[in-house]
Coordinates of C-alpha atoms in Angstrom, one line a residue:
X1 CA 94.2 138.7 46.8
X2 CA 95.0 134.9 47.2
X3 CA 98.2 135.5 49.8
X4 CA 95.4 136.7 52.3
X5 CA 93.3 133.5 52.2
X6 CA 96.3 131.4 53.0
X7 CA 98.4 134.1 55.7
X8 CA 98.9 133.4 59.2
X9 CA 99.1 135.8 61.9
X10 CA 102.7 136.2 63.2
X11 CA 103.6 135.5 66.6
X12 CA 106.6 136.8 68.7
X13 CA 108.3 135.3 71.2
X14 CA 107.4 137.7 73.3
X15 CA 103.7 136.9 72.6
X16 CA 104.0 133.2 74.4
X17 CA 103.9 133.0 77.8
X18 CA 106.8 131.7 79.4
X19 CA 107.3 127.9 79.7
X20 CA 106.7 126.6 83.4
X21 CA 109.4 125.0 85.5
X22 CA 107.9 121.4 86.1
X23 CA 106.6 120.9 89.3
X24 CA 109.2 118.6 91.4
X25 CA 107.1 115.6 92.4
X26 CA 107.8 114.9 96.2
X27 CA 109.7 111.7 96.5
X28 CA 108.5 108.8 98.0
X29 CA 110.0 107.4 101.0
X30 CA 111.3 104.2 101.4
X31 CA 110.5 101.7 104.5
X32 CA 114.2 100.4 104.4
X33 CA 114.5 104.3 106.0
X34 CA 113.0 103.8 109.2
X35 CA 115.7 103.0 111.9
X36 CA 113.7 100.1 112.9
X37 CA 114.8 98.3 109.2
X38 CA 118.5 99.7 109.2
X39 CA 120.7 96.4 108.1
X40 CA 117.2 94.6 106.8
X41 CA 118.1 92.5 103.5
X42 CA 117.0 94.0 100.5
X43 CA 115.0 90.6 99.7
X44 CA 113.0 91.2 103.1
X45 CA 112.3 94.8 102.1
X46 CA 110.8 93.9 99.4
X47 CA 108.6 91.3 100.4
X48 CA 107.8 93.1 103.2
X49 CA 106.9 96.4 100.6
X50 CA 105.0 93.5 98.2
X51 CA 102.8 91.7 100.9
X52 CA 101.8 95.4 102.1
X53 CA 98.5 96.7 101.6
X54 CA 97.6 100.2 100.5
X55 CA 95.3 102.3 102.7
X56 CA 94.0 106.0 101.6
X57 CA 92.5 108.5 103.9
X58 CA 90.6 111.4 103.3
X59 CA 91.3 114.8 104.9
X60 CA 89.8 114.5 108.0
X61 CA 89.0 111.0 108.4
X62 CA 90.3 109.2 111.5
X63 CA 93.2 107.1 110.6
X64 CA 92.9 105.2 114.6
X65 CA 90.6 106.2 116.8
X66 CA 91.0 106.7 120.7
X67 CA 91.0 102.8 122.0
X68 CA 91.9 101.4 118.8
X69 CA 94.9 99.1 117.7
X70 CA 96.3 99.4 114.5
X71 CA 94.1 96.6 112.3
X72 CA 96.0 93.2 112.6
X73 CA 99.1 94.8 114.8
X74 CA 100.2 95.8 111.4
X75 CA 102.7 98.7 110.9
X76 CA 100.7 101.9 108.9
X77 CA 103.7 103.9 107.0
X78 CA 102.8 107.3 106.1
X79 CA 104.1 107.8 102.2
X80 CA 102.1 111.0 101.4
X81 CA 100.2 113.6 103.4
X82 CA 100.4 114.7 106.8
X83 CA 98.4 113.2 109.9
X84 CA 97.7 114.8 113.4
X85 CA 98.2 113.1 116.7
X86 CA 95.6 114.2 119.5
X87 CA 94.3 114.2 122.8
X88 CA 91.6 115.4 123.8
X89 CA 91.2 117.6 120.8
X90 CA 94.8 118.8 121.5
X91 CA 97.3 118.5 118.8
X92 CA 100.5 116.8 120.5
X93 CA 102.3 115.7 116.9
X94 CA 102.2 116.0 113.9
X95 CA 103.1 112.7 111.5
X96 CA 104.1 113.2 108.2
X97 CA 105.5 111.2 105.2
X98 CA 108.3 108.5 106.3
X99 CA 106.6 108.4 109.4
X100 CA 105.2 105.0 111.1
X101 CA 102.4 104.3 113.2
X102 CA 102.0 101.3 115.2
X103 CA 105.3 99.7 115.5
X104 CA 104.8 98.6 119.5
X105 CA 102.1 96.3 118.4
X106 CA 104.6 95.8 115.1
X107 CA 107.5 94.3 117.4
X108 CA 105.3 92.3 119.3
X109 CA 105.9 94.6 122.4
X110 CA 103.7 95.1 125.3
X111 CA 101.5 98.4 124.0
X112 CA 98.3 99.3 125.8
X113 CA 96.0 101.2 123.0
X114 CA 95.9 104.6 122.7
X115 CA 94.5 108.0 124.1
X116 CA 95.2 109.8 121.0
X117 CA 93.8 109.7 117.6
X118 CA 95.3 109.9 114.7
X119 CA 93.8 112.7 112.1
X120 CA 94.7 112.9 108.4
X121 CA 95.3 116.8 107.9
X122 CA 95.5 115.9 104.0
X123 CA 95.3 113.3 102.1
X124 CA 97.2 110.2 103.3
X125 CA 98.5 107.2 101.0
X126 CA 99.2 104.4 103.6
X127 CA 100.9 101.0 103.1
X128 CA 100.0 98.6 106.1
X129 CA 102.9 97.0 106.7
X130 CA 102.1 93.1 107.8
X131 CA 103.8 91.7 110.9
X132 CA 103.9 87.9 109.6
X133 CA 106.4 88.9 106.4
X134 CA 109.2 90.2 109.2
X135 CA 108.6 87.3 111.5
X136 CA 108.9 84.7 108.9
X137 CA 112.3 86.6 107.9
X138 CA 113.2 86.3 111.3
X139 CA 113.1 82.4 111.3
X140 CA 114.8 82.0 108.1
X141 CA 118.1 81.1 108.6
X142 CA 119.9 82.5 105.6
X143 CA 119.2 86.0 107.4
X144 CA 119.9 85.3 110.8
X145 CA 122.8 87.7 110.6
X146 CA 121.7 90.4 108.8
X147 CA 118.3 90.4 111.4
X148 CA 120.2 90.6 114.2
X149 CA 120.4 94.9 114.5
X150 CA 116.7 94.5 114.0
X151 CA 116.5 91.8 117.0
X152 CA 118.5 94.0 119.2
X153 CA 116.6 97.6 118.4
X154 CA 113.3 95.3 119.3
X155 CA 114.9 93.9 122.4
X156 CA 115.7 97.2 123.4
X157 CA 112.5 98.8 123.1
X158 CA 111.0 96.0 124.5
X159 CA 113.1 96.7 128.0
X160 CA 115.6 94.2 127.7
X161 CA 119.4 94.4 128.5
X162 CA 121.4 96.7 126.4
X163 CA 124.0 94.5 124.7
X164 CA 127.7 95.3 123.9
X165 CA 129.0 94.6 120.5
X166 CA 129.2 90.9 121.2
X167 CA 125.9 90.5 122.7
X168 CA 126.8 90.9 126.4
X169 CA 124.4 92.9 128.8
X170 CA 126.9 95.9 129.5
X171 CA 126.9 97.0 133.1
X172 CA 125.0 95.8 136.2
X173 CA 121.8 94.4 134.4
X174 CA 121.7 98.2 132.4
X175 CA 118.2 98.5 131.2
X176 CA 116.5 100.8 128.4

């Protein structure tokens, strides 16, 4: 009979698995979320993001050793993966995406290196962060206001006065 060269097997619904939910794709995070660039124009963001470098690590490869400086006093920020912090073979952290390594160095701030090492657990996409596209941000004058939270957070780490809201040490010579 000709109708059973040209027939088809007949599916059900019932026969097809059932469609997969897509898989939500983590979201990146930004560096304009770090504390540390709160009030940072959006133009310096961006260059800062545009001059940055891309680093990948392997699970298990040493992201910095014991001794070691982040390379160029750069700023690593973690955007996938998750990274251990140890001492002496102890875990005392554990760093994961939107995290930063290195801002001491970053700020120009007195930082003597490390005991620890840093461990990717996972896979780590890194973007080194350079130091010379926030200071030349900081010398322009058409930011000079909008900098100023980030000069007070890094004169506050680095031990200096803690200001009022007009830029008065408060108290006796209060320090951080």
């Amino acid at each position: 009979d000709h109708r059973d060269l040209h027939s088809f097997p007949t599916r059900r619904s019932s026969d097809l698995p059932a469609p997969r939910a897509p898989r939500p794709r983590p979201r990146c995070p930004q560096i304009g979320g770090l504390r540390v660039f709160e009030g940072v124009p959006s133009p310096v963001l961006s260059r800062i993001e545009k001059e940055a470098s891309p680093r990948y690590f392997r699970k298990g490869c040493t992201i910095i050793d014991k001794g070691e400086h982040v390379e160029d006093d750069s700023l690593y920020f973690i955007l996938r993966g998750e990274a251990k912090c140890q001492i002496m073979g102890m875990q005392t952290r554990m760093l994961k995406a939107g995290d930063c390594i290195g801002i001491h160095r970053f700020l120009d701030l007195p930082a003597e290196a490390s005991h620890a090492e840093i461990v990717a657990l996972e896979s780590c996409d890194i973007l080194a962060l350079r130091k010379s596209s926030i200071a030349d941000a900081l010398e322009d004058d058409r930011y000079e206001d909008d900098m100023i939270p980030f000069k007070n957070a890094k004169r506050v780490l680095g031990g200096g006065d803690i200001l009022d809201a007009f830029g008065f040490a408060i108290g006796e010579g209060a320090k951080f």
